[in-house]
Coordinates of C-alpha atoms and ligand atoms in Angstrom, one line a residue:
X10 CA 123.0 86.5 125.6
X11 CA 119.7 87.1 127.5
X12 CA 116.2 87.1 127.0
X13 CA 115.4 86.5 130.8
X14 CA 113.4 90.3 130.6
X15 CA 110.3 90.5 129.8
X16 CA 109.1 93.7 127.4
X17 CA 105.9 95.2 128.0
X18 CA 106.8 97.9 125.1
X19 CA 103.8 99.2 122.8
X20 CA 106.3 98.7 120.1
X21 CA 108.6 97.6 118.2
X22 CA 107.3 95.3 120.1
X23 CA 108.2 91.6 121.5
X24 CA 108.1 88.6 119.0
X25 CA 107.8 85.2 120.0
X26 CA 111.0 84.0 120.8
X27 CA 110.4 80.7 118.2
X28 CA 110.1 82.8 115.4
X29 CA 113.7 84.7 116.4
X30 CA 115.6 81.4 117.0
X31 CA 113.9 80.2 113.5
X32 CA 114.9 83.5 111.6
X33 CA 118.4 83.2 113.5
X34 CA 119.0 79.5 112.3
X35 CA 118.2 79.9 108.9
X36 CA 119.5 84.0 108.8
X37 CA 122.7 82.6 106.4
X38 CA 121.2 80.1 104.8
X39 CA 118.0 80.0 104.5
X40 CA 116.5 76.4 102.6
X41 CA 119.6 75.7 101.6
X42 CA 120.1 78.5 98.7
X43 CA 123.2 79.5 100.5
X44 CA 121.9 82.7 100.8
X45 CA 119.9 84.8 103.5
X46 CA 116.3 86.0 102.9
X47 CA 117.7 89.4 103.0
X48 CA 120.0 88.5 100.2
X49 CA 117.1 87.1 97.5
X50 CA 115.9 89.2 95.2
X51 CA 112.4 90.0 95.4
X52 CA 111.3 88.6 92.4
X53 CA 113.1 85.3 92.2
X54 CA 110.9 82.5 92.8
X55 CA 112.5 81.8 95.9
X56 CA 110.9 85.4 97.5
X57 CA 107.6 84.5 95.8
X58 CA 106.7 81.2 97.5
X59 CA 108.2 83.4 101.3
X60 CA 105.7 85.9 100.0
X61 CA 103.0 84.1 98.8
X62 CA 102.9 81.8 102.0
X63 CA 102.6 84.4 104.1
X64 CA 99.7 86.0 102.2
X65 CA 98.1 82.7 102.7
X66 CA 99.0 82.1 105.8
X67 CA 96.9 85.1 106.8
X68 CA 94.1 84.5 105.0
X69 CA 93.9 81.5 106.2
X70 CA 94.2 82.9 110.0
X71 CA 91.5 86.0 109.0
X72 CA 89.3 83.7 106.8
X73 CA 90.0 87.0 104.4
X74 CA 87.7 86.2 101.5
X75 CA 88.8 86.1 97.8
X76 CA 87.7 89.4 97.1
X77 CA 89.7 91.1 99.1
X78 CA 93.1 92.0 97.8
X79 CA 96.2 91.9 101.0
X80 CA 99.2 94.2 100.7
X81 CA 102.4 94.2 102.5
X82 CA 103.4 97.5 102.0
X83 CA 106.4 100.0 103.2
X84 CA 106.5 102.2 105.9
X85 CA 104.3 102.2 108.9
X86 CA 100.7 102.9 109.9
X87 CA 100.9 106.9 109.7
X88 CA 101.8 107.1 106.0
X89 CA 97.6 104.9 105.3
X90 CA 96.6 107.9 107.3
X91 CA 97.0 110.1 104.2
X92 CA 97.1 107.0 101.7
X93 CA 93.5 105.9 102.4
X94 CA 91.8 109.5 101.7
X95 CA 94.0 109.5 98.1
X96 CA 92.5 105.8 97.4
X97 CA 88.8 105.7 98.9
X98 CA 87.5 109.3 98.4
X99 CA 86.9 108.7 94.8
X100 CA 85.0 112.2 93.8
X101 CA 83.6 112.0 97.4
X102 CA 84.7 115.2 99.4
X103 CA 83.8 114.2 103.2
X104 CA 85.0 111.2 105.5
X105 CA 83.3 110.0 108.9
X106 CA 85.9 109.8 112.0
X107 CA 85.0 108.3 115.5
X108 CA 87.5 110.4 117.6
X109 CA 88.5 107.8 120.1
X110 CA 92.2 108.9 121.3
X111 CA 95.9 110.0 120.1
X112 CA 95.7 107.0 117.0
X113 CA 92.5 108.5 115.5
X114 CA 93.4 111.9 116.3
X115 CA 96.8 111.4 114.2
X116 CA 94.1 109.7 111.6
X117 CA 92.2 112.9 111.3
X118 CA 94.9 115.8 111.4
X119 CA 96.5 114.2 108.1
X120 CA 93.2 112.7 106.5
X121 CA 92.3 116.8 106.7
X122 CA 94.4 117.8 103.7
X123 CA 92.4 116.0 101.1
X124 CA 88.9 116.4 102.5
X125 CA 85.9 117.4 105.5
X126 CA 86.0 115.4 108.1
X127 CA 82.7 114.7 110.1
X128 CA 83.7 113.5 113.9
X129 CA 80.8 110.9 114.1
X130 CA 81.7 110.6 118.0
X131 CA 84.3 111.5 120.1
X132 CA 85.7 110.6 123.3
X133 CA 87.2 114.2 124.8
X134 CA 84.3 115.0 126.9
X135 CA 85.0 111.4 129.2
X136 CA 89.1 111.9 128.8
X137 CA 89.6 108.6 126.5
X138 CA 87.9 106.6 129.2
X139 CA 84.8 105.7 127.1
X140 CA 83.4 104.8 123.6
X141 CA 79.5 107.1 123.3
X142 CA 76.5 105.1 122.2
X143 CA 76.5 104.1 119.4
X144 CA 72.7 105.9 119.7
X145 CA 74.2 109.0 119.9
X146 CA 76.7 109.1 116.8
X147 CA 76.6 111.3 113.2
X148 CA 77.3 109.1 110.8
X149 CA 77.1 110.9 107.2
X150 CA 75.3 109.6 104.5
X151 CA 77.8 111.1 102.1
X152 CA 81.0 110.2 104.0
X153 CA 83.4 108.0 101.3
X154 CA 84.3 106.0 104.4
X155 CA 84.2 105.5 108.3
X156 CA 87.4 105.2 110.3
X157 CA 88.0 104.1 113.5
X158 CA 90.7 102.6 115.4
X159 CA 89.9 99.2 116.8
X160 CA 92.3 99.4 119.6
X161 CA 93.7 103.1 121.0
X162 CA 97.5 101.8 121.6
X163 CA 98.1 105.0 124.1
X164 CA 95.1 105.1 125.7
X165 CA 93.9 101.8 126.4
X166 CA 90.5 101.8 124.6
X167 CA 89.7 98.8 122.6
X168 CA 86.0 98.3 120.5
X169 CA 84.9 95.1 121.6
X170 CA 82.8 94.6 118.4
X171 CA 82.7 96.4 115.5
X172 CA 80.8 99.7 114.8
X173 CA 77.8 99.6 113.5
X174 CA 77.7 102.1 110.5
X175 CA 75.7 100.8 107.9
X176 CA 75.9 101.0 104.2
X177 CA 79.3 103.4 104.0
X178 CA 82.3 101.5 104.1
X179 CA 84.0 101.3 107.3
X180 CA 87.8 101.3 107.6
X181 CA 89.9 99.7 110.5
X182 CA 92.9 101.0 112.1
X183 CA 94.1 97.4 113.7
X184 CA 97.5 98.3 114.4
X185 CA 97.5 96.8 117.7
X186 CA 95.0 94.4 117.7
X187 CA 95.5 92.6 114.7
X188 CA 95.7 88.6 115.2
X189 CA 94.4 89.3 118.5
X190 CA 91.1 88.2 118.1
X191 CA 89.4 86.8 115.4
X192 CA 87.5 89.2 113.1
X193 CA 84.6 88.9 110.5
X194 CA 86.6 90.7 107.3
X195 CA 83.7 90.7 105.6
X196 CA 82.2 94.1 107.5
X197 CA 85.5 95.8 106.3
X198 CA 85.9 97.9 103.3
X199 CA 89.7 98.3 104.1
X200 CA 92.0 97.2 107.4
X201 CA 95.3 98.2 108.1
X202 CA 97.7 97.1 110.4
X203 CA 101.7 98.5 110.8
X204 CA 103.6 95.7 111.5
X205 CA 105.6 96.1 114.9
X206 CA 103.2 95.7 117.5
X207 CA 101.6 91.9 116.6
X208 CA 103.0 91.1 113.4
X209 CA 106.9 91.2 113.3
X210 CA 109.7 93.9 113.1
X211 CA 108.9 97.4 112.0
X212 CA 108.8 99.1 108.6
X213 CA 105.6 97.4 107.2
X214 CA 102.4 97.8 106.9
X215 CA 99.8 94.6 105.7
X216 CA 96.6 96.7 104.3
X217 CA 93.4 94.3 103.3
X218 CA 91.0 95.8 101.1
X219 CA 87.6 95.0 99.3
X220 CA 88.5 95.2 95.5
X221 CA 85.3 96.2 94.4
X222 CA 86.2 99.5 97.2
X223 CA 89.2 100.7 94.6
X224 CA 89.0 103.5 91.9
X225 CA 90.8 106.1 90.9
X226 CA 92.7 108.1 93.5
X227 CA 93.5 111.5 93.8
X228 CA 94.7 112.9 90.7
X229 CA 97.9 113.9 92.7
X230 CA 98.5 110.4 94.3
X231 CA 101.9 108.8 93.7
X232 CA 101.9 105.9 91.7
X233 CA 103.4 103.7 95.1
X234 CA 100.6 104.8 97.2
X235 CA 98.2 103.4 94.4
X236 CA 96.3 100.5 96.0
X237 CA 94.7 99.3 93.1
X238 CA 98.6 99.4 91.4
X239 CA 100.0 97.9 94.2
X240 CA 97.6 95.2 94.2
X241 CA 98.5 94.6 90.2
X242 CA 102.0 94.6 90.8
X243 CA 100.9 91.9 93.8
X244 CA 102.6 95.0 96.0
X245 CA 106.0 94.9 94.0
X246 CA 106.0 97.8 91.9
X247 CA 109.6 98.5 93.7
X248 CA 111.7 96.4 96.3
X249 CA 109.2 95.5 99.1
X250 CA 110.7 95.0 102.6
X251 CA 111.7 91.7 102.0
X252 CA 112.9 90.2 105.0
X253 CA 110.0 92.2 107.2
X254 CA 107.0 90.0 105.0
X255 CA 109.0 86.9 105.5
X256 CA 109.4 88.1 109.3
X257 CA 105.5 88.1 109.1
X258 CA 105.0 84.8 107.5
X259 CA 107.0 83.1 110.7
X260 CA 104.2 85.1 113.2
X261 CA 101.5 84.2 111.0
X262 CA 102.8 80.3 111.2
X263 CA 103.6 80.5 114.8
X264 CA 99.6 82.2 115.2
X265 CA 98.4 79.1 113.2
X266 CA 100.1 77.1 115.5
X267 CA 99.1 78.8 118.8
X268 CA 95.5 77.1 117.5
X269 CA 94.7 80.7 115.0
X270 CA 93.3 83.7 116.9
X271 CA 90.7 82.3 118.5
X272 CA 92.8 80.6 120.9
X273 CA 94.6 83.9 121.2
X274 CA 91.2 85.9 122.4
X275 CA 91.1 83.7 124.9
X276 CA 94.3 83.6 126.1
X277 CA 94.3 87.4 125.6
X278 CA 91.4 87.8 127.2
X279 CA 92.5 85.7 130.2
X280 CA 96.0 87.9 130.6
X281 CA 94.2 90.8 130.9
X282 CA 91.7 90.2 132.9
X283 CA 94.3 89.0 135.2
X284 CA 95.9 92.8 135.7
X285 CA 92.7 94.2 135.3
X286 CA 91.3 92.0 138.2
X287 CA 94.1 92.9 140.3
X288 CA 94.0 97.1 139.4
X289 CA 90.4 96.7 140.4
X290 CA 90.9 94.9 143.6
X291 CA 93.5 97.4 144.7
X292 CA 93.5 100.8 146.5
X293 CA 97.0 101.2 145.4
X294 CA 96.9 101.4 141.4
X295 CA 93.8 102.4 139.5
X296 CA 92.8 101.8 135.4
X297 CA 90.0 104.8 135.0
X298 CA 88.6 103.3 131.4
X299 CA 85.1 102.1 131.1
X300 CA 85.2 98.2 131.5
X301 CA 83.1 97.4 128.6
X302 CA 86.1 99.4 126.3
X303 CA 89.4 98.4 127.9
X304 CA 92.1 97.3 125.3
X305 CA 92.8 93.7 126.1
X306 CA 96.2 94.5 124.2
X307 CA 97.6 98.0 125.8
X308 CA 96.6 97.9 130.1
X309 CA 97.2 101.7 131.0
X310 CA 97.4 102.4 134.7
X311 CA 98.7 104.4 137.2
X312 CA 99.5 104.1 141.5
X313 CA 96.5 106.9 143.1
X314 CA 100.3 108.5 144.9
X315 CA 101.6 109.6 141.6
X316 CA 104.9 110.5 143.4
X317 CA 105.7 106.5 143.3
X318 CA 105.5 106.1 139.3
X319 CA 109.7 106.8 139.2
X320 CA 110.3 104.3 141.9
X321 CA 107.8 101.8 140.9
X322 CA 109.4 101.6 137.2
X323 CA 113.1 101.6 138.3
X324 CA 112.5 98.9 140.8
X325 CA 110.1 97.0 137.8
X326 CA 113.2 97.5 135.4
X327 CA 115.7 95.8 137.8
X328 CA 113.3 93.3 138.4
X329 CA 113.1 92.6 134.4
X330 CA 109.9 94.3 133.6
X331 CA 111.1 96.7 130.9
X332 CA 109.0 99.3 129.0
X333 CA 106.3 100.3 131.7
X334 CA 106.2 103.2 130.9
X335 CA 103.4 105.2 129.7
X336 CA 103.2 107.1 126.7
X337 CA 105.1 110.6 126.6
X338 CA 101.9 112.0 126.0
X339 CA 99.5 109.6 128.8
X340 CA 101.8 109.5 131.3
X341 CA 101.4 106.7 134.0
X342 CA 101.9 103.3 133.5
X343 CA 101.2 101.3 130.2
X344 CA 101.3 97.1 130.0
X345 CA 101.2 95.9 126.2
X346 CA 100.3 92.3 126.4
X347 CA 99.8 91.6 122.8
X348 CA 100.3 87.3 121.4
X349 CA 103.6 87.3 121.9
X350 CA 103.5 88.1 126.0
X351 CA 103.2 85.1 128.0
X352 CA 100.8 84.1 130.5
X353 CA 103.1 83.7 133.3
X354 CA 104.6 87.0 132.2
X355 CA 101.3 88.6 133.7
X356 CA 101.2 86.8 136.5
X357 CA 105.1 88.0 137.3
X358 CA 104.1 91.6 136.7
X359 CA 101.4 91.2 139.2
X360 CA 103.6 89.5 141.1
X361 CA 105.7 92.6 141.3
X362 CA 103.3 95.0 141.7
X363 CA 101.6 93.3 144.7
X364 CA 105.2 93.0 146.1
X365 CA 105.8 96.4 145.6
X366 CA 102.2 97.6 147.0
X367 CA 103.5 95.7 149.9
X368 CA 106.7 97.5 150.8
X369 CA 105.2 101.0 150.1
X370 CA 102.6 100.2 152.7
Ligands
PLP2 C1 101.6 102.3 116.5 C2 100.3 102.8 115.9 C3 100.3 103.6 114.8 C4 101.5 104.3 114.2 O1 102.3 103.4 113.5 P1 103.6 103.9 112.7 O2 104.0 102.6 112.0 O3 104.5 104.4 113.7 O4 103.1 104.9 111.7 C5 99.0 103.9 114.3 N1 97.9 103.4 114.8 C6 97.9 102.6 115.9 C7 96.6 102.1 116.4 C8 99.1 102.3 116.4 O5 99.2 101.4 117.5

């Protein structure tokens, strides 16, 4: 057995590796029942305090207020795409979109079915290097909602504070940057985050929503992608993923414990300003976004002789730096640090890429 790699994957992403030697000591047994958590049925009272914990445990980390409901829900990220449009439209026929890269794209192409889209912004014209002024954007008055993704997974582009978009409510893709740095819920009508980049193993997706924000849906709108059901049913109108929520219960102990997220800001901060220090420094690799948007959670970059990228990842691979790869569709080079990197990780992929600056030169 070997966890002597380290994975810079996007995701399914690394966990800490306290949470998998706690899941693997208790994976037969778990509190003595004899039984594993995947073997408890979800509405014994045994699931209910795994479940309930870990809905507190994040409230506590998020400060979520009472009047927001939090769902752990099935399937991943994609599916809100066309589940938020059914819930928050509500007799409204439009829906504001900052354009920002691939993510909010995706967001748009399926929101599209159900209603106009206005594109308050977008980021083509710089290549998904930049976020426009915030001057400069459409916001409509009419719009049901505003969505945007707070951190652009393939591209590298990360909001350092939230938008500005007054009365409508605004709704956060936080995939990828949930627990990474503390955030005020209260400006949120809705956030959702799919659970396999910083939360725990795929097939989940935590939505927190304002309950005044929920009404009736779309008159063709299954029952299961109901938010205002699901949040009645306390998201168990059918078998929830069980063992993925109690999965997210250990990260949102182990965040707790890490001193809550904003001890992770910092340290996230301080891991990738490390690479970021070292891209800039060089004449070797280069990082082309705008340094007041770079994702502190996905570092894209690429070596200025392209013709290296194949070497540079098989030598990183057999020097234990897996998934460096850039996305299919970016290309490059692609560093996901999210909580569950270490520090010295970092510094050993730096490490490596100043050794292997070195040799090439
Ligand atoms: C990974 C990701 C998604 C897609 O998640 P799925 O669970 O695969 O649907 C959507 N948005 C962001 C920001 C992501 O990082």
């Amino acid at each position: 057995m070997s966890r002597s790699i380290l994975n810079f994957g996007a995701g399914p992403a690394m966990l800490p590796e306290a949470i998998m030697l706690q899941a693997q000591s208790e994976l037969l047994d778990w509190q003595a029942t004899g039984k594993s958590v995947m073997e408890i049925g979800h509405r014994t009272d045994d699931f209910k305090s795994i479940a309930e914990h870990a809905e507190q445990s994040l409230r506590d980390i998020l400060n979520i207020p009472d009047d927001y409901h939090v769902l752990f829900l099935a399937a991943g990220a994609t599916q809100q795409f066309s589940v938020i449009p059914m819930n928050l439209l509500q007799g409204k026929t439009s829906a504001d979109y900052l354009h920002t890269g691939i993510w909010s794209a995706k967001a748009m192409q399926l929101a599209k079915r159900y209603c106009d889209i206005n594109v308050v912004c977008s980021s083509e014209q710089s290549n998904f290097t930049t976020i426009s002024d915030a001057n400069d954007w459409q916001l409509a008055a009419k719009a049901a909602y505003v969505h945007y993704t707070d951190n652009e997974t393939i591209g590298g582009l990360e909001f350092h504070s939230v938008p500005e978009v007054g009365t409508v409510p605004l709704v956060s893709d936080m995939t990828s940057s949930i627990l990474s740095k503390p955030i005020d819920v209260s400006r949120f009508g809705l956030i959702f985050a799919a659970a396999q980049k910083n939360i725990g193993p795929a097939g989940m997706t935590v939505v927190i929503v304002h309950k005044e924000l929920l009404g009736d849906v779309l008159p063709f709108t299954p029952d299961l992608f109901d938010y205002r059901l699901q949040a009645k049913e306390k998201s168990m109108m059918n078998t929830p993923p069980t063992f993925n929520w109690y999965m997210a219960g250990l990260m949102f102990d182990w965040v707790k414990q890490q001193g809550g997220v904003t001890e992770l800001e910092k340290l996230n901060q301080r891991k990738s300003s490390l690479l970021y220090d070292f891209i800039d420094a060089s004449s070797f690799y280069k990082n082309n976004i705008d340094a007041a948007c770079r994702s502190r959670m996905n570092v894209v970059f690429s070596l200025i002789d392209e013709n290296l990228t194949d070497d540079f990842l098989k030598l990183a691979e057999s020097n234990g730096l897996h998934a460096l790869k850039g996305h299919r569709l970016a290309g490059g080079m692609r560093a996901s640090l999210y909580n569950a990197m270490p520090e010295s990780g970092v510094e050993q992929l730096v490490d490596f890429m100043r050794e292997f600056e070195r040799t090439q030169c």
